[in-house]
mmCIF file of C-alpha atoms in Angstrom:
data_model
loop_
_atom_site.group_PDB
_atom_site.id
_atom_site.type_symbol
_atom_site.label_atom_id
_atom_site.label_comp_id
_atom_site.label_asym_id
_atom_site.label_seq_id
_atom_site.Cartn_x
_atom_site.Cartn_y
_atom_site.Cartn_z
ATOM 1 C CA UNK A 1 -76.007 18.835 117.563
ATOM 2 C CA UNK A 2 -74.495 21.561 115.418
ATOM 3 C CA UNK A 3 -77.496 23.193 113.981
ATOM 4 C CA UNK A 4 -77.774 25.919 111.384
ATOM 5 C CA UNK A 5 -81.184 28.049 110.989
ATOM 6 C CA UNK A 6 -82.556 29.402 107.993
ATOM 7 C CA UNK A 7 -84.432 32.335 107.816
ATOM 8 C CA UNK A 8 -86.962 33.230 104.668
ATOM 9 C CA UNK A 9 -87.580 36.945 106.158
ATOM 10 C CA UNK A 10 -90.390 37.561 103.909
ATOM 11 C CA UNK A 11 -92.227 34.432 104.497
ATOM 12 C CA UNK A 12 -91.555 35.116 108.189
ATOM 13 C CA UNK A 13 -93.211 38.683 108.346
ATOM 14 C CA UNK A 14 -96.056 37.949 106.568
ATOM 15 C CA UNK A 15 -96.888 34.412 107.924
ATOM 16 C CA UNK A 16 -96.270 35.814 111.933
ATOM 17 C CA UNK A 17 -95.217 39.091 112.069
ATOM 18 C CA UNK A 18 -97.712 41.561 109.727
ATOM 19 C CA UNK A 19 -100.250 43.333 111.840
ATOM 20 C CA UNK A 20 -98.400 42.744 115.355
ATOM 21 C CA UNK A 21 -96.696 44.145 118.047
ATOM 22 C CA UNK A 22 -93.850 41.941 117.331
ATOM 23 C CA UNK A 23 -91.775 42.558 113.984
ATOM 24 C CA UNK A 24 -88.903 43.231 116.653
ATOM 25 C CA UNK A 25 -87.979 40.054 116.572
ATOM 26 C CA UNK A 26 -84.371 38.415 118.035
ATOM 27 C CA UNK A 27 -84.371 35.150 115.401
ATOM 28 C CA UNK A 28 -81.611 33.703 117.779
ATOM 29 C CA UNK A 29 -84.104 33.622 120.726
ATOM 30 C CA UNK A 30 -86.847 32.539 118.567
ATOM 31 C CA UNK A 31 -84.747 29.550 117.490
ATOM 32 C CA UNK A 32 -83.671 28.322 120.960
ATOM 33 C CA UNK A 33 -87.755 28.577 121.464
ATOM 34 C CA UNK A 34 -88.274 26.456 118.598
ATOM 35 C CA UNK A 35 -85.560 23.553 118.855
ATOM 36 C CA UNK A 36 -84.755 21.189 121.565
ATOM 37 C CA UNK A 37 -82.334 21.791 123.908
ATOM 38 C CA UNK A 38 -79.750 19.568 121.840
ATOM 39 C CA UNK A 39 -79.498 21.662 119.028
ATOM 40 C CA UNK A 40 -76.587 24.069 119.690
ATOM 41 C CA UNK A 41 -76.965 26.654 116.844
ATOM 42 C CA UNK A 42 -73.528 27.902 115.577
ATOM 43 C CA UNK A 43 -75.015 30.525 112.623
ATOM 44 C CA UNK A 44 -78.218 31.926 111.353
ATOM 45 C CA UNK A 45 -78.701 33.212 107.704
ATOM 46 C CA UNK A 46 -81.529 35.580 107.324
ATOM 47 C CA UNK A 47 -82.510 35.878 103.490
ATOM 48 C CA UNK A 48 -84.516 39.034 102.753
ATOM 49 C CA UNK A 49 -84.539 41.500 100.401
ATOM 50 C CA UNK A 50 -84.498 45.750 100.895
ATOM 51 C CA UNK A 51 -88.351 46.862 100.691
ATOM 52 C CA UNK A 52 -89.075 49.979 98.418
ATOM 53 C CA UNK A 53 -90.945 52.974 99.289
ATOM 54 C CA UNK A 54 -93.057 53.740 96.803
ATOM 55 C CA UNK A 55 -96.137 52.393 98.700
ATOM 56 C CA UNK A 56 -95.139 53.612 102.563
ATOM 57 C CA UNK A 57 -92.464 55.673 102.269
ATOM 58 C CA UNK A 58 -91.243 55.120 105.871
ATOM 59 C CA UNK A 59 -90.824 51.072 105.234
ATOM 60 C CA UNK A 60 -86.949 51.820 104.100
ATOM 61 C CA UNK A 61 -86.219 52.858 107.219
ATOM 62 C CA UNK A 62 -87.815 50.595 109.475
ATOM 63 C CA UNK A 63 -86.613 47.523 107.475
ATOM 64 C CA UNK A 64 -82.956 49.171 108.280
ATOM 65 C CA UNK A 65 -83.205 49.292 111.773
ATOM 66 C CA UNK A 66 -83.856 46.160 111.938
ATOM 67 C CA UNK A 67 -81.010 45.003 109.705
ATOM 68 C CA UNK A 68 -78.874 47.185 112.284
ATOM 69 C CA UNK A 69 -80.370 45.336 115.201
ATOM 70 C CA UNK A 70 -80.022 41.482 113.688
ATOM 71 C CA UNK A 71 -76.132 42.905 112.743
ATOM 72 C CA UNK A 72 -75.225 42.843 116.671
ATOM 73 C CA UNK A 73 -76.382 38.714 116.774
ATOM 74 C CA UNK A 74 -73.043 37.286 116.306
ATOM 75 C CA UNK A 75 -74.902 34.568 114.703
ATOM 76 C CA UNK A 76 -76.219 35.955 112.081
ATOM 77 C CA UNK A 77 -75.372 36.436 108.484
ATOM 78 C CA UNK A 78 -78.096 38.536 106.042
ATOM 79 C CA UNK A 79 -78.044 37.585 102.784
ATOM 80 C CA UNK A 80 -80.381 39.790 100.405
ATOM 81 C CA UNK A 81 -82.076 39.210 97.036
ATOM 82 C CA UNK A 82 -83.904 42.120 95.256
ATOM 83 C CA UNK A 83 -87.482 43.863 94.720
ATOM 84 C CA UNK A 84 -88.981 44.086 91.278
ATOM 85 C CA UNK A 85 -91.402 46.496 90.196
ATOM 86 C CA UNK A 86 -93.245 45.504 87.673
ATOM 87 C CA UNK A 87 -96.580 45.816 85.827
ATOM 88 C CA UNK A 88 -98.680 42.755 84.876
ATOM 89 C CA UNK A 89 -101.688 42.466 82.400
ATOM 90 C CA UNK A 90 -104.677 39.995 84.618
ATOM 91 C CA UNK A 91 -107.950 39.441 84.313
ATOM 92 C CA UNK A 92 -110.229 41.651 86.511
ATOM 93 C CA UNK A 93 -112.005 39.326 89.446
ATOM 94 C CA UNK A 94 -113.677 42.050 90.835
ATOM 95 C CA UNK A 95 -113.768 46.096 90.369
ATOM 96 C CA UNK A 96 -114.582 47.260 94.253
ATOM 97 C CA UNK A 97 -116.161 50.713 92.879
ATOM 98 C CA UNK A 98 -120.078 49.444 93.148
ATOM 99 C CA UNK A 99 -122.079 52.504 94.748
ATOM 100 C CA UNK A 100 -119.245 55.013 93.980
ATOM 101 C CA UNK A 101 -119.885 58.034 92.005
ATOM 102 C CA UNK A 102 -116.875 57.922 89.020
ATOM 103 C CA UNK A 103 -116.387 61.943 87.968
ATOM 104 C CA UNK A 104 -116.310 61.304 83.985
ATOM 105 C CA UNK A 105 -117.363 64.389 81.843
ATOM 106 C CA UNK A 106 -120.756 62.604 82.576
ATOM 107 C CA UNK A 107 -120.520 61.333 85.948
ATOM 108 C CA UNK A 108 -121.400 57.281 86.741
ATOM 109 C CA UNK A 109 -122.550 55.049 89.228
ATOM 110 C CA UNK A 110 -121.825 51.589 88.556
ATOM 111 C CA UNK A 111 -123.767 48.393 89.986
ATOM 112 C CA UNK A 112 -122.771 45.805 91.862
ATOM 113 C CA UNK A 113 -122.641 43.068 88.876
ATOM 114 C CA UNK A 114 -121.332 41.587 85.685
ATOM 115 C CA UNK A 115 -121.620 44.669 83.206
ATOM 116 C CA UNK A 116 -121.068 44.346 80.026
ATOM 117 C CA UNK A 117 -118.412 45.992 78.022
ATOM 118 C CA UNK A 118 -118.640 47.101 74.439
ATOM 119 C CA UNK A 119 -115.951 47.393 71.473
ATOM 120 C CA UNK A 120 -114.516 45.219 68.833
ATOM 121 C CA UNK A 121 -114.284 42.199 71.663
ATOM 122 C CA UNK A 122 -116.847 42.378 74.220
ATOM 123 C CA UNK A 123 -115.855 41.524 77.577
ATOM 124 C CA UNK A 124 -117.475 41.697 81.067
ATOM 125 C CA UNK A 125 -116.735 43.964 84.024
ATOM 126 C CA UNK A 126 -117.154 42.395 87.212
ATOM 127 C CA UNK A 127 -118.671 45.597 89.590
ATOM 128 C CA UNK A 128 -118.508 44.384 93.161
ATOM 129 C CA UNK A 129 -117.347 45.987 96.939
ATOM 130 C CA UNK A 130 -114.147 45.818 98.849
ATOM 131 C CA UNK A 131 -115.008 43.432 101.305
ATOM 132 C CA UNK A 132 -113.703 43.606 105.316
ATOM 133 C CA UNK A 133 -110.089 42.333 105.924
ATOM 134 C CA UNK A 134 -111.559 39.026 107.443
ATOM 135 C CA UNK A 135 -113.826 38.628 104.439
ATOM 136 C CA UNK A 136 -111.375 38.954 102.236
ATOM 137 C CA UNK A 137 -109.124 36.712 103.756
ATOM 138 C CA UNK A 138 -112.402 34.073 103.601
ATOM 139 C CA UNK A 139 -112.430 35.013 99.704
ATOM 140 C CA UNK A 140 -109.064 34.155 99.371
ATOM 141 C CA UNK A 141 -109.108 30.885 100.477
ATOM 142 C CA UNK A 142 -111.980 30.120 98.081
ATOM 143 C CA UNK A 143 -111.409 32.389 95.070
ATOM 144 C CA UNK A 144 -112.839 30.682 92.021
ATOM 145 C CA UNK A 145 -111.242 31.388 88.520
ATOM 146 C CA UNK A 146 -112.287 34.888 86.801
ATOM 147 C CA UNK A 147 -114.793 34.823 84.162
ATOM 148 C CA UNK A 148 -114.096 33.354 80.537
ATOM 149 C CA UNK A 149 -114.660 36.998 79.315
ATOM 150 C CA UNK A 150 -113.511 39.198 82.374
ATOM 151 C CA UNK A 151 -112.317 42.544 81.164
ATOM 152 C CA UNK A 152 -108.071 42.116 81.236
ATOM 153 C CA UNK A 153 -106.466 45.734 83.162
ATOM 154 C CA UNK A 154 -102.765 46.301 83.782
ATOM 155 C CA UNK A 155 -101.639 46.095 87.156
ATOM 156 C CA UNK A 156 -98.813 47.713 89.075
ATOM 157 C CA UNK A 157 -96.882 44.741 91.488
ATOM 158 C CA UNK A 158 -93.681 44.083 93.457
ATOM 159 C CA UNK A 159 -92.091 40.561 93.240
ATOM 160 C CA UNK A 160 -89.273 39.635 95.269
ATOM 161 C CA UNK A 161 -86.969 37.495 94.026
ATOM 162 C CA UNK A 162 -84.082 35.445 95.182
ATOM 163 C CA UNK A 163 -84.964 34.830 99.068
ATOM 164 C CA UNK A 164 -85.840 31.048 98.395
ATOM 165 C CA UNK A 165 -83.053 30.669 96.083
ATOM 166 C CA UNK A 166 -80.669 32.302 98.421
ATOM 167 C CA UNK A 167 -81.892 29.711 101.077
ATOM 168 C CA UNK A 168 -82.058 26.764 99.056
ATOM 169 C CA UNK A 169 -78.309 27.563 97.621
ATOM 170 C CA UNK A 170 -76.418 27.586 101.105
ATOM 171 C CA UNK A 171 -79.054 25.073 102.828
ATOM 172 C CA UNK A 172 -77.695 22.587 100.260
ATOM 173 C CA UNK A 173 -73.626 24.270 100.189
ATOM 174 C CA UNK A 174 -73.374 23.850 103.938
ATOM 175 C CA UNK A 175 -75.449 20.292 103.922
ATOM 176 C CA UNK A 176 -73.050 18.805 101.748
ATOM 177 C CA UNK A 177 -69.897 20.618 103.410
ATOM 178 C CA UNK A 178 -71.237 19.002 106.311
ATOM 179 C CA UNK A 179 -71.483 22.715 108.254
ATOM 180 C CA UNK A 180 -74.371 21.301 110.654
ATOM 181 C CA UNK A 181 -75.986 17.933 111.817
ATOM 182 C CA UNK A 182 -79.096 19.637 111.919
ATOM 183 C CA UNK A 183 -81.210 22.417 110.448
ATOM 184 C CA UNK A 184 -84.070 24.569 110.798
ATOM 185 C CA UNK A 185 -85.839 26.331 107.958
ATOM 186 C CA UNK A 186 -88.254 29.123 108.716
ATOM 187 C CA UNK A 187 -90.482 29.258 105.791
ATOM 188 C CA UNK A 188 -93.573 27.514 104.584
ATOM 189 C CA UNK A 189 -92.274 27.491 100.987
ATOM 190 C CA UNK A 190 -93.160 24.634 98.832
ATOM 191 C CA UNK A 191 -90.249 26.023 96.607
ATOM 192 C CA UNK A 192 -87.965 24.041 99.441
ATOM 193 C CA UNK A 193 -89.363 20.822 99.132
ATOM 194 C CA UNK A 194 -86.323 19.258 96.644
ATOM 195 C CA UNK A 195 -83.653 20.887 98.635
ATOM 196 C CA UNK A 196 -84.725 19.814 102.110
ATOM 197 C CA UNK A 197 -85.291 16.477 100.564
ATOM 198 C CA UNK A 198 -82.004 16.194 99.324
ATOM 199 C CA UNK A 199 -80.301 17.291 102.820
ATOM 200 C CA UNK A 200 -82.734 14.510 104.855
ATOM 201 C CA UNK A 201 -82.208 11.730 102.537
ATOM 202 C CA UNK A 202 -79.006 11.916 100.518
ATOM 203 C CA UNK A 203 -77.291 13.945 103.274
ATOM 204 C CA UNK A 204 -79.296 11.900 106.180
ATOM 205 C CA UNK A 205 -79.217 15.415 108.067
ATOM 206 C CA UNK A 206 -82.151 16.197 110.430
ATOM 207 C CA UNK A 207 -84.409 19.316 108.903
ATOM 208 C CA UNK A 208 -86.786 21.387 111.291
ATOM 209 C CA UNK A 209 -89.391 22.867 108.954
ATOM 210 C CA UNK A 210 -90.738 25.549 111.030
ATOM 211 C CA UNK A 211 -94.082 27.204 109.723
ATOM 212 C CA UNK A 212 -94.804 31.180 110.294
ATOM 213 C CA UNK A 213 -98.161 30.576 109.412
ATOM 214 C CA UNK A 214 -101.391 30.051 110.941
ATOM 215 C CA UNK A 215 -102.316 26.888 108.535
ATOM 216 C CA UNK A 216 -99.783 24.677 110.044
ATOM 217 C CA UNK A 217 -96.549 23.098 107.547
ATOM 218 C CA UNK A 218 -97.731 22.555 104.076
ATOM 219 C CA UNK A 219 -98.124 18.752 103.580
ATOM 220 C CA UNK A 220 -95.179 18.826 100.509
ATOM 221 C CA UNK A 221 -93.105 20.477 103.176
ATOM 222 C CA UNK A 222 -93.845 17.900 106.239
ATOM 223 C CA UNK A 223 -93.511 14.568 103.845
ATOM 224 C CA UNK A 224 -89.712 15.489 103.673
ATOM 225 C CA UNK A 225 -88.507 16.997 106.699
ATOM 226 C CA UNK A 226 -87.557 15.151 109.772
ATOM 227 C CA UNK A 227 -89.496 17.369 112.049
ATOM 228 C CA UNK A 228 -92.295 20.119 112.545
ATOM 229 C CA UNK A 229 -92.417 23.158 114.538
ATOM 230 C CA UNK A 230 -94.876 25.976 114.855
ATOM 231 C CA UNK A 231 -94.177 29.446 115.920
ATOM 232 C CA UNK A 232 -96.695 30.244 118.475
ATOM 233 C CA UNK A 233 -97.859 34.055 119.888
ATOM 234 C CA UNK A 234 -95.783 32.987 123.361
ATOM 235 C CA UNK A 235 -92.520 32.455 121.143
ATOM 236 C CA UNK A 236 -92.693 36.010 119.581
ATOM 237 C CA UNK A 237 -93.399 37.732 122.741
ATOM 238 C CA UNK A 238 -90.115 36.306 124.368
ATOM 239 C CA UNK A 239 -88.098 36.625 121.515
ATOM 240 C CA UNK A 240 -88.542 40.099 121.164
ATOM 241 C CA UNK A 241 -85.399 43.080 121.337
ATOM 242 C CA UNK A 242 -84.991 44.981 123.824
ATOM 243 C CA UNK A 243 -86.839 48.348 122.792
ATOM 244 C CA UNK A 244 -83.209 49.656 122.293
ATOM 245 C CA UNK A 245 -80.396 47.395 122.048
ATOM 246 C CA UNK A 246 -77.921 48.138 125.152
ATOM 247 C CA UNK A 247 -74.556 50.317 124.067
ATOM 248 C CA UNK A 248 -76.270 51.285 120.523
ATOM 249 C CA UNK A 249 -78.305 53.915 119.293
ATOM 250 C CA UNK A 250 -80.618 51.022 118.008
ATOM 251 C CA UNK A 251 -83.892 51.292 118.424
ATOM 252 C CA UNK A 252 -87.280 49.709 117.741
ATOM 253 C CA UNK A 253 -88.997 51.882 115.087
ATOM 254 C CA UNK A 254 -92.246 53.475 116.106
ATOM 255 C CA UNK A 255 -95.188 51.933 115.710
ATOM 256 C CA UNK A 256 -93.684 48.346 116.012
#
């Protein structure tokens, strides 16, 4: 079967790849992991974006090397969308400065709490800790909504933008130029659901939805694909570069 894979690089790294030994990853390999034997893949688009510095200023760099190392896979085509920086105004959830000493002409120490905040429209400062990485996690899962009156700060964030819609666009293009009899999209995206309905039902081509995550496929995501995949610690480890690609001056970037 002439299969085409696509790649949502983002949703990739930080469903399987953040925080292992394993972001030098060979997609190709991964996807002959992933697929039965059948499935002869013919390309691979990898849909990313180019990461800023402003938080770690050596992320530019690594993020190249590996663009350099997926440009020797004959197979694969990168197609990029773009970072914005941005600032958003949100309600606060939780201020982790409880127990901290805050140098003000008169210095502070704020408790843990719900304090409340004085002026024309009184609002409420919630005063909590930063909890451990696995707590936080837990949190996540189960944060409620902010308070009615939670104190509303301005926020510095990055959004990237275009990745799905770069996907989405030549998942559907190459579906209905009939470029593949069956596909594999790495992303757990419930963005995707409409076009991977459209290739399985008006198309009648056979999807792969392949989750990076630890959750398993999002339900939206499994009711319209034809089949489900899950990228396992195994998969990674054997689908990993060579720690510098043979004839190049490519090589994995430290700490990877």
């Amino acid at each position: 079967m002439r299969t085409r894979v696509y790649v949502d690089g983002f949703n990739l790294y930080y469903g399987a790849l953040k925080g292992t030994s394993f972001k030098w990853l060979d997609p190709v390999r991964l996807s002959t992991l992933l697929l039965p034997p059948e499935c002869v893949l013919n390309r691979l688009l990898y849909c990313t974006a180019r990461v800023s510095g402003s938080r770690d200023r050596g992320a530019p760099a690594r993020q190249q090397a590996y663009l350099n190392a997926l440009r020797t896979l004959p197979e694969v085509d990168v197609y990029f969308g773009s970072f914005l920086a941005k600032t958003v105004w949100r309600p606060l959830v939780n201020l982790p400065v409880a127990g901290m000493r805050i140098d003000t002409p008169n210095p502070v120490v704020l408790p843990a709490g719900e304090l409340p905040v004085r002026g024309p429209s009184p609002k409420t400062l919630p005063v909590g800790i930063r909890p451990a990485a696995a707590a936080r996690k837990k949190k996540w899962r189960k944060r409620s909504a902010p308070l009615p009156d939670a104190l509303v700060a301005e926020f510095h964030t990055m959004e990237e933008k275009g990745s799905d819609v770069n996907l989405a666009a030549h998942l559907l293009n190459d579906a209905w130029e009939d470029q593949f009899e069956a596909a594999a999209v790495i992303s757990n995206d419930t963005d995707l659901v409409t076009p991977i309905r459209m290739v399985t039902q008006e198309r009648s081509k056979t999807v792969y939805i392949v989750s990076p995550g630890r959750r398993g496929v999002a339900p939206k995501l499994d009711q319209v694909a034809s089949h489900k995949r899950h990228i396992h610690k195994a998969m990674l480890k054997q689908a990993q570069f060579p720690d510098t690609l043979p004839g190049t001056a490519i090589s994995k970037p430290t700490g990877w």
